[in-house]
CSV table of C-alpha atoms in Angstrom, one decimal:
chain,number,residue,atom,x,y,z
A,1,MET,CA,77.1,69.4,122.6
A,2,GLN,CA,77.4,72.6,124.5
A,3,ARG,CA,76.0,72.9,128.0
A,4,PHE,CA,74.5,76.0,129.6
A,5,TYR,CA,74.4,76.4,133.4
A,6,THR,CA,72.7,79.4,134.8
A,7,ASN,CA,72.8,80.6,138.4
A,8,SER,CA,76.0,78.7,138.7
A,9,ARG,CA,78.2,78.7,141.7
A,10,ILE,CA,81.1,77.9,139.5
A,11,ALA,CA,80.6,81.2,137.6
A,12,LYS,CA,80.0,83.2,140.9
A,13,PHE,CA,83.6,81.7,142.1
A,14,LEU,CA,85.4,82.4,138.8
A,15,LEU,CA,83.9,85.7,138.1
A,16,GLN,CA,84.1,87.3,141.5
A,17,TRP,CA,86.6,89.8,140.3
A,18,SER,CA,85.5,90.4,137.0
A,19,THR,CA,82.7,92.5,135.4
A,20,CYS,CA,81.8,89.5,133.2
A,21,GLU,CA,78.7,87.4,133.9
A,22,THR,CA,79.2,84.5,131.9
A,23,ILE,CA,82.4,82.1,131.3
A,24,SER,CA,82.9,79.5,128.8
A,25,ILE,CA,85.2,76.4,129.8
A,26,GLY,CA,85.6,74.0,127.0
A,27,ILE,CA,82.0,73.1,125.9
A,28,PHE,CA,80.5,74.3,129.1
A,29,VAL,CA,79.0,77.6,129.8
A,30,PHE,CA,78.5,79.0,133.3
A,31,SER,CA,76.6,82.1,134.0
A,32,ILE,CA,75.8,84.1,137.4
A,33,ASN,CA,72.5,85.0,135.7
A,34,GLU,CA,69.0,83.1,136.1
A,35,SER,CA,69.0,82.9,132.2
A,36,LEU,CA,70.9,83.6,129.0
A,37,SER,CA,69.4,85.6,125.9
A,38,GLN,CA,70.0,84.2,122.6
A,39,VAL,CA,72.4,86.8,121.8
A,40,GLU,CA,74.7,85.5,124.9
A,41,LYS,CA,74.3,82.0,123.9
A,42,ASN,CA,75.5,82.8,120.4
A,43,HIS,CA,78.4,84.4,121.9
A,44,GLU,CA,79.3,81.7,124.1
A,45,SER,CA,78.8,79.1,121.2
A,46,ILE,CA,81.6,81.1,119.3
A,47,HIS,CA,83.9,80.7,122.0
A,48,THR,CA,83.2,76.9,122.1
A,49,ALA,CA,83.8,76.5,118.5
A,50,GLN,CA,87.0,78.6,119.2
A,51,TRP,CA,88.0,76.3,121.8
A,52,VAL,CA,87.2,73.1,119.7
A,53,GLU,CA,89.5,74.3,117.0
A,54,MET,CA,92.2,75.1,119.1
A,55,PHE,CA,91.9,71.9,121.1
A,56,PHE,CA,92.3,69.8,117.8
A,57,LEU,CA,95.0,72.0,116.4
A,58,PHE,CA,97.2,71.6,119.3
A,59,PHE,CA,96.3,67.8,119.4
A,60,LEU,CA,97.3,67.4,115.8
A,61,PHE,CA,100.6,69.5,116.7
A,62,LEU,CA,101.4,67.1,119.4
A,63,MET,CA,100.6,63.9,117.2
A,64,CYS,CA,103.1,65.3,114.8
A,65,TRP,CA,105.4,66.1,117.3
A,66,ASP,CA,105.3,62.7,118.9
A,67,VAL,CA,106.5,61.2,115.5
A,68,PHE,CA,109.8,62.7,115.8
A,69,CYS,CA,110.4,62.8,119.5
A,70,GLU,CA,108.3,61.1,122.1
A,71,VAL,CA,105.9,63.2,123.8
A,72,GLY,CA,104.7,62.1,127.2
A,73,LYS,CA,101.0,61.2,127.5
A,74,CYS,CA,100.3,63.8,130.1
A,75,THR,CA,101.2,66.5,127.5
A,76,TYR,CA,98.1,65.9,125.7
A,77,LEU,CA,96.3,67.3,128.6
A,78,LEU,CA,97.6,70.8,127.4
A,79,CYS,CA,95.0,70.4,124.6
A,80,PHE,CA,92.4,71.3,127.0
A,81,ILE,CA,94.1,74.7,128.1
A,82,PHE,CA,95.7,75.7,125.0
A,83,TYR,CA,92.8,78.2,123.9
A,84,TYR,CA,93.3,79.7,127.1
A,85,LEU,CA,96.9,80.0,126.8
A,86,VAL,CA,96.7,81.7,123.6
A,87,TYR,CA,93.9,83.9,124.8
A,88,GLY,CA,95.9,85.0,127.7
A,89,PHE,CA,99.2,85.4,125.6
A,90,GLU,CA,97.1,87.7,123.3
A,91,PHE,CA,95.4,89.6,126.0
A,92,LEU,CA,99.0,90.5,127.5
A,93,ILE,CA,100.2,91.5,124.1
A,94,ARG,CA,97.4,93.7,123.7
A,95,LEU,CA,97.8,95.2,127.1
A,96,LEU,CA,101.4,96.1,126.4
A,97,PHE,CA,100.3,98.2,123.5
A,98,THR,CA,97.1,99.8,125.0
A,99,PHE,CA,97.9,99.9,128.7
A,100,ASN,CA,94.4,99.8,129.2
A,101,MET,CA,92.5,96.4,130.3
A,102,LYS,CA,89.1,97.1,128.8
A,103,LYS,CA,90.7,97.6,125.4
A,104,ALA,CA,92.9,94.8,125.6
A,105,TYR,CA,90.1,92.4,126.2
A,106,GLU,CA,88.0,93.9,123.5
A,107,ASN,CA,90.7,93.8,120.8
A,108,ILE,CA,91.4,90.1,121.7
A,109,SER,CA,90.8,88.1,118.3
A,110,PHE,CA,88.5,85.5,119.9
A,111,GLU,CA,86.2,88.4,121.5
A,112,VAL,CA,86.3,90.5,118.3
A,113,GLU,CA,84.8,87.5,116.5
A,114,ALA,CA,82.3,86.7,119.0
A,115,TYR,CA,81.1,90.3,119.6
A,116,GLU,CA,80.8,90.9,115.7
A,117,ASN,CA,78.8,87.8,115.1
A,118,MET,CA,76.8,87.3,118.4
A,119,ILE,CA,73.7,89.0,116.9
A,120,SER,CA,73.4,86.7,114.0
A,121,ASN,CA,71.5,83.3,114.5
A,122,THR,CA,72.9,82.1,111.1
A,123,TYR,CA,76.5,82.9,111.9
A,124,PHE,CA,77.5,79.1,112.4
A,125,GLU,CA,75.9,78.3,109.0
A,126,ASN,CA,78.5,80.1,107.1
A,127,ARG,CA,81.6,80.2,109.6
A,128,LYS,CA,84.8,79.0,108.5
A,129,LEU,CA,87.1,77.2,110.8
A,130,PHE,CA,89.7,79.5,112.4
A,131,SER,CA,87.6,82.5,111.6
A,132,TRP,CA,88.8,84.4,114.7
A,133,VAL,CA,92.5,84.6,112.7
A,134,ASN,CA,91.1,87.2,110.4
A,135,PHE,CA,90.7,89.4,113.7
A,136,ILE,CA,94.2,89.1,114.9
A,137,VAL,CA,95.4,92.3,113.2
């Protein structure tokens, strides 16, 4: 399901202004590194699971909305970026409270879940859907 691309030009372009070395875009993971450790793969796999959950959540929301008022078919394309919109919104809210970009990033619920569980190789065996919600506080 998930694809890892190392030494990626896409990662080099997208991360040129970032301290990050790896980025997850949907089910694809791009890294500027030559290889990824199992811990890094676990971290990015958690983000992929979060992305899939948010994709289907927004898709179901749009399907229900479509019952009451017609939703344009192009609107469904928003499902692909919904995770990133929520991620960015949470980052901005946390930035308003901390005035520190690093702390804001580290406290995004998606990142907290990923960092706290990336060491465990068995995390996905017990992970519940929308586990990142537990880290919003």
